[in-house]
Each structure stands twice: as structure tokens, then as C-alpha cells.
Tab-separated table of N, CA, C and O in Angstrom:
chain	number	residue	atom	x	y	z
A	1	MET	N	-23.570	-15.546	-68.445
A	1	MET	CA	-23.172	-16.362	-67.262
A	1	MET	C	-22.017	-17.336	-67.748
A	1	MET	O	-21.716	-18.293	-68.513
A	2	SER	N	-21.136	-17.212	-66.700
A	2	SER	CA	-19.873	-18.178	-66.877
A	2	SER	C	-20.000	-19.419	-66.516
A	2	SER	O	-21.355	-19.782	-65.659
A	3	ASP	N	-19.328	-20.546	-66.911
A	3	ASP	CA	-19.512	-21.917	-66.686
A	3	ASP	C	-19.665	-21.953	-65.211
A	3	ASP	O	-20.519	-22.615	-64.597
A	4	LYS	N	-18.739	-21.438	-64.175
A	4	LYS	CA	-18.541	-21.556	-62.691
A	4	LYS	C	-20.096	-21.066	-62.282
A	4	LYS	O	-20.674	-21.492	-61.495
A	5	GLU	N	-20.608	-19.894	-62.670
A	5	GLU	CA	-21.767	-19.386	-62.240
A	5	GLU	C	-22.697	-20.185	-62.506
A	5	GLU	O	-23.611	-20.358	-61.573
A	6	ARG	N	-22.804	-20.755	-63.710
A	6	ARG	CA	-23.911	-21.505	-64.034
A	6	ARG	C	-24.106	-22.973	-63.003
A	6	ARG	O	-25.105	-23.189	-62.671
A	7	LEU	N	-22.833	-23.426	-62.910
A	7	LEU	CA	-22.649	-24.761	-62.047
A	7	LEU	C	-23.169	-24.221	-60.617
A	7	LEU	O	-23.767	-25.193	-59.854
A	8	GLU	N	-22.659	-22.974	-59.986
A	8	GLU	CA	-23.019	-22.416	-58.817
A	8	GLU	C	-24.786	-22.381	-58.709
A	8	GLU	O	-25.193	-22.659	-57.552
A	9	GLU	N	-25.361	-22.139	-59.856
A	9	GLU	CA	-26.971	-21.540	-59.738
A	9	GLU	C	-27.675	-22.965	-59.903
A	9	GLU	O	-28.344	-23.075	-59.043
A	10	ILE	N	-26.894	-24.199	-60.522
A	10	ILE	CA	-27.531	-25.145	-60.444
A	10	ILE	C	-27.720	-25.921	-59.336
A	10	ILE	O	-28.267	-26.461	-58.824
A	11	LYS	N	-26.227	-25.805	-58.768
A	11	LYS	CA	-26.078	-26.418	-57.363
A	11	LYS	C	-27.181	-25.818	-56.279
A	11	LYS	O	-27.805	-26.543	-55.394
A	12	SER	N	-27.118	-24.580	-56.086
A	12	SER	CA	-28.081	-23.754	-55.179
A	12	SER	C	-29.520	-24.085	-55.507
A	12	SER	O	-30.321	-24.367	-54.447
A	13	ARG	N	-30.028	-24.020	-56.700
A	13	ARG	CA	-31.288	-24.222	-57.136
A	13	ARG	C	-31.928	-25.718	-57.262
A	13	ARG	O	-33.000	-25.930	-56.684
A	14	TYR	N	-30.993	-26.316	-57.592
A	14	TYR	CA	-31.560	-27.837	-57.988
A	14	TYR	C	-31.076	-28.832	-57.006
A	14	TYR	O	-31.870	-29.930	-56.783
A	15	LEU	N	-29.646	-28.829	-56.624
A	15	LEU	CA	-29.051	-29.814	-55.814
A	15	LEU	C	-29.369	-29.830	-54.268
A	15	LEU	O	-29.414	-30.996	-53.919
A	16	VAL	N	-30.078	-28.713	-53.940
A	16	VAL	CA	-30.757	-28.715	-52.668
A	16	VAL	C	-31.954	-29.389	-52.440
A	16	VAL	O	-31.944	-29.958	-51.473
A	17	GLY	N	-32.729	-29.606	-53.554
A	17	GLY	CA	-33.973	-30.213	-53.508
A	17	GLY	C	-33.704	-31.667	-54.089
A	17	GLY	O	-34.119	-32.240	-55.068
A	18	ILE	N	-32.832	-32.475	-53.355
A	18	ILE	CA	-32.727	-33.911	-53.529
A	18	ILE	C	-33.858	-34.646	-53.005
A	18	ILE	O	-34.417	-34.702	-52.002
A	19	HIS	N	-34.655	-35.486	-53.900
A	19	HIS	CA	-35.800	-36.457	-53.585
A	19	HIS	C	-35.496	-37.786	-53.343
A	19	HIS	O	-34.192	-38.219	-53.847
A	20	THR	N	-36.334	-38.675	-52.946
A	20	THR	CA	-35.976	-39.949	-52.610
A	20	THR	C	-37.210	-40.615	-53.030
A	20	THR	O	-38.141	-40.543	-52.983
A	21	THR	N	-36.804	-41.803	-54.088
A	21	THR	CA	-38.040	-42.754	-54.550
A	21	THR	C	-37.592	-44.178	-54.396
A	21	THR	O	-36.428	-44.340	-54.932
A	22	PHE	N	-38.139	-44.686	-53.514
A	22	PHE	CA	-37.934	-46.280	-53.293
A	22	PHE	C	-36.445	-46.381	-52.626
A	22	PHE	O	-35.676	-47.112	-52.996
A	23	GLY	N	-35.780	-45.321	-51.816
A	23	GLY	CA	-34.568	-45.454	-50.816
A	23	GLY	C	-33.924	-44.636	-52.068
A	23	GLY	O	-32.642	-44.757	-51.539
A	24	THR	N	-33.952	-44.243	-53.496
A	24	THR	CA	-32.661	-43.868	-54.180
A	24	THR	C	-32.779	-42.483	-54.242
A	24	THR	O	-34.004	-41.738	-54.973
A	25	PRO	N	-31.795	-41.582	-54.004
A	25	PRO	CA	-31.702	-40.198	-54.215
A	25	PRO	C	-31.707	-39.811	-55.759
A	25	PRO	O	-31.279	-40.264	-56.395
A	26	TRP	N	-32.389	-38.544	-56.184
A	26	TRP	CA	-32.513	-38.230	-57.270
A	26	TRP	C	-32.530	-36.653	-57.149
A	26	TRP	O	-32.907	-36.278	-56.450
A	27	VAL	N	-32.151	-36.240	-58.225
A	27	VAL	CA	-32.352	-34.632	-58.370
A	27	VAL	C	-33.368	-34.043	-59.387
A	27	VAL	O	-32.955	-34.606	-60.439
A	28	SER	N	-34.386	-33.324	-59.117
A	28	SER	CA	-35.030	-32.523	-60.143
A	28	SER	C	-34.264	-31.464	-60.926
A	28	SER	O	-33.788	-30.605	-60.426
A	29	MET	N	-34.070	-31.381	-61.862
A	29	MET	CA	-33.405	-30.244	-62.873
A	29	MET	C	-33.996	-30.098	-64.133
A	29	MET	O	-34.215	-31.255	-64.876
A	30	PRO	N	-34.125	-29.113	-64.618
A	30	PRO	CA	-34.704	-28.589	-66.107
A	30	PRO	C	-33.831	-29.247	-66.949
A	30	PRO	O	-32.606	-29.350	-66.876
A	31	LYS	N	-34.339	-29.574	-67.929
A	31	LYS	CA	-33.657	-30.106	-69.299
A	31	LYS	C	-32.482	-29.397	-69.853
A	31	LYS	O	-31.439	-30.090	-70.100
A	32	GLU	N	-32.549	-28.372	-69.814
A	32	GLU	CA	-31.630	-27.364	-70.519
A	32	GLU	C	-30.313	-27.305	-69.422
A	32	GLU	O	-29.309	-27.344	-70.037
A	33	ASN	N	-30.593	-27.525	-68.323
A	33	ASN	CA	-29.332	-27.325	-67.251
A	33	ASN	C	-28.849	-29.017	-67.470
A	33	ASN	O	-27.430	-28.748	-67.532
A	34	ALA	N	-29.488	-29.952	-67.539
A	34	ALA	CA	-28.954	-30.972	-67.608
A	34	ALA	C	-28.043	-31.286	-69.036
A	34	ALA	O	-27.138	-31.984	-69.163
A	35	ASP	N	-28.661	-30.624	-70.007
A	35	ASP	CA	-28.142	-30.806	-71.369
A	35	ASP	C	-26.573	-29.937	-71.262
A	35	ASP	O	-25.549	-30.217	-71.670
A	36	TRP	N	-26.899	-28.659	-70.591
A	36	TRP	CA	-25.426	-27.913	-70.355
A	36	TRP	C	-24.584	-28.961	-69.684
A	36	TRP	O	-23.563	-28.987	-69.894
A	37	LEU	N	-24.971	-29.398	-68.522
A	37	LEU	CA	-24.093	-30.411	-67.630
A	37	LEU	C	-23.264	-31.422	-68.583
A	37	LEU	O	-22.281	-31.892	-68.617
A	38	ILE	N	-24.054	-32.106	-69.449
A	38	ILE	CA	-23.810	-33.114	-70.325
A	38	ILE	C	-22.542	-32.698	-71.523
A	38	ILE	O	-21.734	-33.210	-71.781
A	39	GLN	N	-23.190	-31.121	-71.886
A	39	GLN	CA	-22.101	-30.678	-72.826
A	39	GLN	C	-20.723	-30.481	-72.279
A	39	GLN	O	-19.507	-30.383	-72.788
A	40	GLN	N	-20.673	-29.671	-70.850
A	40	GLN	CA	-19.489	-29.557	-70.110
A	40	GLN	C	-18.584	-30.988	-69.930
A	40	GLN	O	-17.541	-31.148	-69.966
A	41	THR	N	-19.484	-31.794	-69.713
A	41	THR	CA	-18.817	-33.045	-69.448
A	41	THR	C	-18.092	-33.673	-70.844
A	41	THR	O	-16.982	-34.081	-70.782
A	42	GLU	N	-18.721	-33.596	-71.742
A	42	GLU	CA	-18.385	-34.094	-73.174
A	42	GLU	C	-16.790	-32.975	-73.366
A	42	GLU	O	-15.977	-33.356	-74.000
A	43	LYS	N	-16.937	-31.867	-73.101
A	43	LYS	CA	-15.874	-30.979	-73.380
A	43	LYS	C	-14.618	-31.450	-72.520
A	43	LYS	O	-13.672	-31.316	-72.838
A	44	VAL	N	-14.925	-31.540	-71.322
A	44	VAL	CA	-13.588	-32.230	-70.313
A	44	VAL	C	-13.295	-33.492	-70.955
A	44	VAL	O	-11.846	-33.509	-70.811
A	45	GLU	N	-13.945	-34.318	-71.460
A	45	GLU	CA	-13.626	-35.537	-71.996
A	45	GLU	C	-12.770	-35.263	-73.158
A	45	GLU	O	-11.651	-35.914	-73.223
A	46	ARG	N	-12.957	-34.226	-73.941
A	46	ARG	CA	-12.111	-34.161	-75.139
A	46	ARG	C	-10.917	-33.276	-74.684
A	46	ARG	O	-9.854	-33.924	-75.228
A	47	TYR	N	-10.648	-32.551	-73.469
A	47	TYR	CA	-9.600	-32.264	-73.152
A	47	TYR	C	-8.720	-33.204	-72.693
A	47	TYR	O	-7.544	-33.188	-72.851
A	48	GLU	N	-9.249	-34.009	-71.774
A	48	GLU	CA	-8.679	-35.292	-71.189
A	48	GLU	C	-7.872	-36.125	-72.333
A	48	GLU	O	-6.511	-36.597	-72.119
A	49	LYS	N	-8.730	-36.304	-73.294
A	49	LYS	CA	-8.115	-37.109	-74.466
A	49	LYS	C	-6.766	-36.194	-75.028
A	49	LYS	O	-5.687	-36.851	-75.469
A	50	ALA	N	-7.025	-35.111	-75.688
A	50	ALA	CA	-5.995	-33.942	-76.048
A	50	ALA	C	-4.912	-34.305	-75.154
A	50	ALA	O	-3.653	-34.429	-75.858
A	51	ILE	N	-5.047	-34.060	-73.753
A	51	ILE	CA	-3.612	-34.089	-72.811
A	51	ILE	C	-2.903	-35.303	-73.017
A	51	ILE	O	-1.826	-35.366	-72.855
A	52	LYS	N	-3.750	-36.409	-72.824
A	52	LYS	CA	-3.245	-37.835	-72.946
A	52	LYS	C	-2.602	-37.847	-74.208
A	52	LYS	O	-1.184	-38.530	-74.089
A	53	GLU	N	-2.934	-37.576	-75.346
A	53	GLU	CA	-2.187	-37.467	-76.512
A	53	GLU	C	-0.874	-36.831	-76.543
A	53	GLU	O	-0.038	-37.202	-77.059
A	54	CYS	N	-0.847	-35.508	-75.998
A	54	CYS	CA	0.187	-34.706	-75.968
A	54	CYS	C	1.364	-35.092	-74.934
A	54	CYS	O	2.329	-35.256	-75.453
A	55	VAL	N	0.816	-35.846	-73.735
A	55	VAL	CA	1.742	-36.380	-73.042
A	55	VAL	C	2.548	-37.651	-73.566
A	55	VAL	O	3.586	-37.505	-73.718
A	56	GLU	N	1.716	-38.638	-74.318
A	56	GLU	CA	2.433	-39.570	-74.962
A	56	GLU	C	3.164	-39.079	-75.878
A	56	GLU	O	4.425	-39.556	-76.283
A	57	ARG	N	2.846	-38.277	-76.767
A	57	ARG	CA	3.721	-37.629	-77.930
A	57	ARG	C	4.976	-36.950	-77.289
A	57	ARG	O	6.437	-37.092	-77.778
A	58	MET	N	4.877	-36.187	-76.131
A	58	MET	CA	6.087	-35.953	-75.264
A	58	MET	C	6.901	-36.888	-74.846
A	58	MET	O	8.179	-36.781	-74.933
A	59	ASN	N	6.558	-38.079	-74.347
A	59	ASN	CA	7.199	-39.053	-73.925
A	59	ASN	C	7.938	-39.859	-75.208
A	59	ASN	O	9.273	-40.324	-74.789
A	60	GLU	N	7.475	-39.880	-76.327
A	60	GLU	CA	7.996	-40.209	-77.517
A	60	GLU	C	9.057	-39.265	-78.196
A	60	GLU	O	10.403	-39.691	-78.557
A	61	GLY	N	8.994	-38.073	-77.774
A	61	GLY	CA	9.740	-37.085	-78.545
A	61	GLY	C	10.069	-37.127	-79.750
A	61	GLY	O	9.109	-37.458	-80.464
A	62	GLY	N	11.142	-36.668	-80.149
A	62	GLY	CA	11.329	-36.469	-81.725
A	62	GLY	C	10.987	-35.227	-82.373
A	62	GLY	O	10.411	-34.333	-81.781
A	63	ALA	N	11.013	-35.172	-83.845
A	63	ALA	CA	10.786	-33.993	-84.474
A	63	ALA	C	9.393	-34.120	-84.643
A	63	ALA	O	8.581	-34.994	-84.810
A	64	GLY	N	8.966	-32.799	-84.590
A	64	GLY	CA	7.658	-32.177	-84.574
A	64	GLY	C	6.642	-32.632	-83.480
A	64	GLY	O	5.334	-32.135	-83.501
A	65	THR	N	7.143	-32.818	-82.417
A	65	THR	CA	6.637	-32.892	-81.249
A	65	THR	C	6.031	-31.517	-80.673
A	65	THR	O	4.680	-31.612	-80.251
A	66	ARG	N	6.985	-30.596	-80.598
A	66	ARG	CA	6.300	-29.227	-80.393
A	66	ARG	C	5.157	-28.667	-80.974
A	66	ARG	O	4.167	-28.345	-80.600
A	67	SER	N	5.149	-29.168	-82.353
A	67	SER	CA	4.248	-28.511	-83.357
A	67	SER	C	3.103	-29.555	-83.040
A	67	SER	O	1.785	-28.762	-83.309
A	68	PHE	N	3.119	-30.708	-82.751
A	68	PHE	CA	1.869	-31.538	-82.603
A	68	PHE	C	1.024	-31.052	-81.676
A	68	PHE	O	-0.082	-30.890	-81.435
A	69	ILE	N	1.814	-30.692	-80.397
A	69	ILE	CA	1.252	-30.542	-79.112
A	69	ILE	C	0.712	-29.113	-79.168
A	69	ILE	O	-0.677	-29.082	-78.879
A	70	TYR	N	1.296	-28.277	-80.019
A	70	TYR	CA	0.620	-26.638	-80.133
A	70	TYR	C	-0.673	-27.010	-81.207
A	70	TYR	O	-1.805	-26.470	-80.743
A	71	LYS	N	-0.669	-27.746	-82.134
A	71	LYS	CA	-1.721	-27.643	-82.971
A	71	LYS	C	-2.744	-28.285	-82.169
A	71	LYS	O	-4.091	-28.255	-82.277
A	72	LYS	N	-2.382	-29.661	-81.681
A	72	LYS	CA	-3.579	-30.379	-80.649
A	72	LYS	C	-4.227	-29.559	-79.740
A	72	LYS	O	-5.493	-29.570	-79.591
A	73	LEU	N	-3.735	-28.889	-78.622
A	73	LEU	CA	-4.281	-28.021	-77.807
A	73	LEU	C	-4.963	-27.003	-78.451
A	73	LEU	O	-6.082	-26.909	-77.832
A	74	LYS	N	-4.270	-26.454	-79.460
A	74	LYS	CA	-5.068	-25.201	-80.094
A	74	LYS	C	-6.414	-25.786	-80.542
A	74	LYS	O	-7.476	-25.175	-80.565
A	75	GLU	N	-6.291	-26.834	-81.249
A	75	GLU	CA	-7.515	-27.555	-81.880
A	75	GLU	C	-8.914	-27.851	-80.813
A	75	GLU	O	-10.032	-27.549	-80.923
A	76	VAL	N	-7.994	-28.568	-79.276
A	76	VAL	CA	-9.342	-28.734	-78.609
A	76	VAL	C	-9.698	-27.527	-77.909
A	76	VAL	O	-10.880	-27.485	-77.378
A	77	MET	N	-8.913	-26.371	-77.850
A	77	MET	CA	-9.374	-25.235	-77.104
A	77	MET	C	-10.496	-24.263	-78.248
A	77	MET	O	-11.009	-23.475	-77.882
A	78	GLY	N	-10.341	-24.867	-79.476
A	78	GLY	CA	-11.203	-24.294	-80.255
A	78	GLY	C	-10.920	-22.736	-80.768
A	78	GLY	O	-11.664	-22.050	-81.207
A	79	ARG	N	-9.287	-22.884	-80.725
A	79	ARG	CA	-8.832	-21.286	-81.161
A	79	ARG	C	-8.054	-21.535	-82.212
A	79	ARG	O	-7.409	-22.376	-82.548
A	80	THR	N	-7.947	-20.425	-83.218
A	80	THR	CA	-7.270	-20.352	-84.221
A	80	THR	C	-5.870	-19.449	-84.346
A	80	THR	O	-5.459	-19.147	-85.085
A	81	GLU	N	-5.592	-18.871	-82.884
A	81	GLU	CA	-4.381	-17.972	-82.765
A	81	GLU	C	-3.309	-18.583	-82.917
A	81	GLU	O	-3.102	-19.638	-82.701
């Protein structure tokens, strides 16, 4: 199942059932789905950090900029190509 499909399943199965306790809304969700959402959030945070580092390096310019950016993006994407 793709990330998008998983999010759609979570949205349709769990976000529909919003509960209210003492006036505060909350969503009931199985632990494995909550863990998966946390992992996706962590992945996005790593991507954001890498992109920020690449943009900063591009603004500085200089020798090795292209190599740095290529290596950093390859690293964060988890690929060795």
C-alpha cells in the first residue's frame, strides 16, 4: 500500500470518528497507524532539513556545491544510485 493510500485509509476509517471528551476533540486510531504517521512526519522533517542545507549551500556557492547537494539529497532519499 502506498503512503497516499495509507493516509486515505486512515482518513476514511479513523478521522471520521472524532470523539469529544470534556469539549476536546480527539481521534481514536490503532497504534500501528499512529506510529506510521510519526515515521512519515520524521521523514518529512529530514527532507526539510536536507533541502534547507542545500539551499544555504547554493546561496554560498563555490567549489563543491553541486557535489554537496547531490550527496545530501541522495543521502536523505536513501538511494545509492
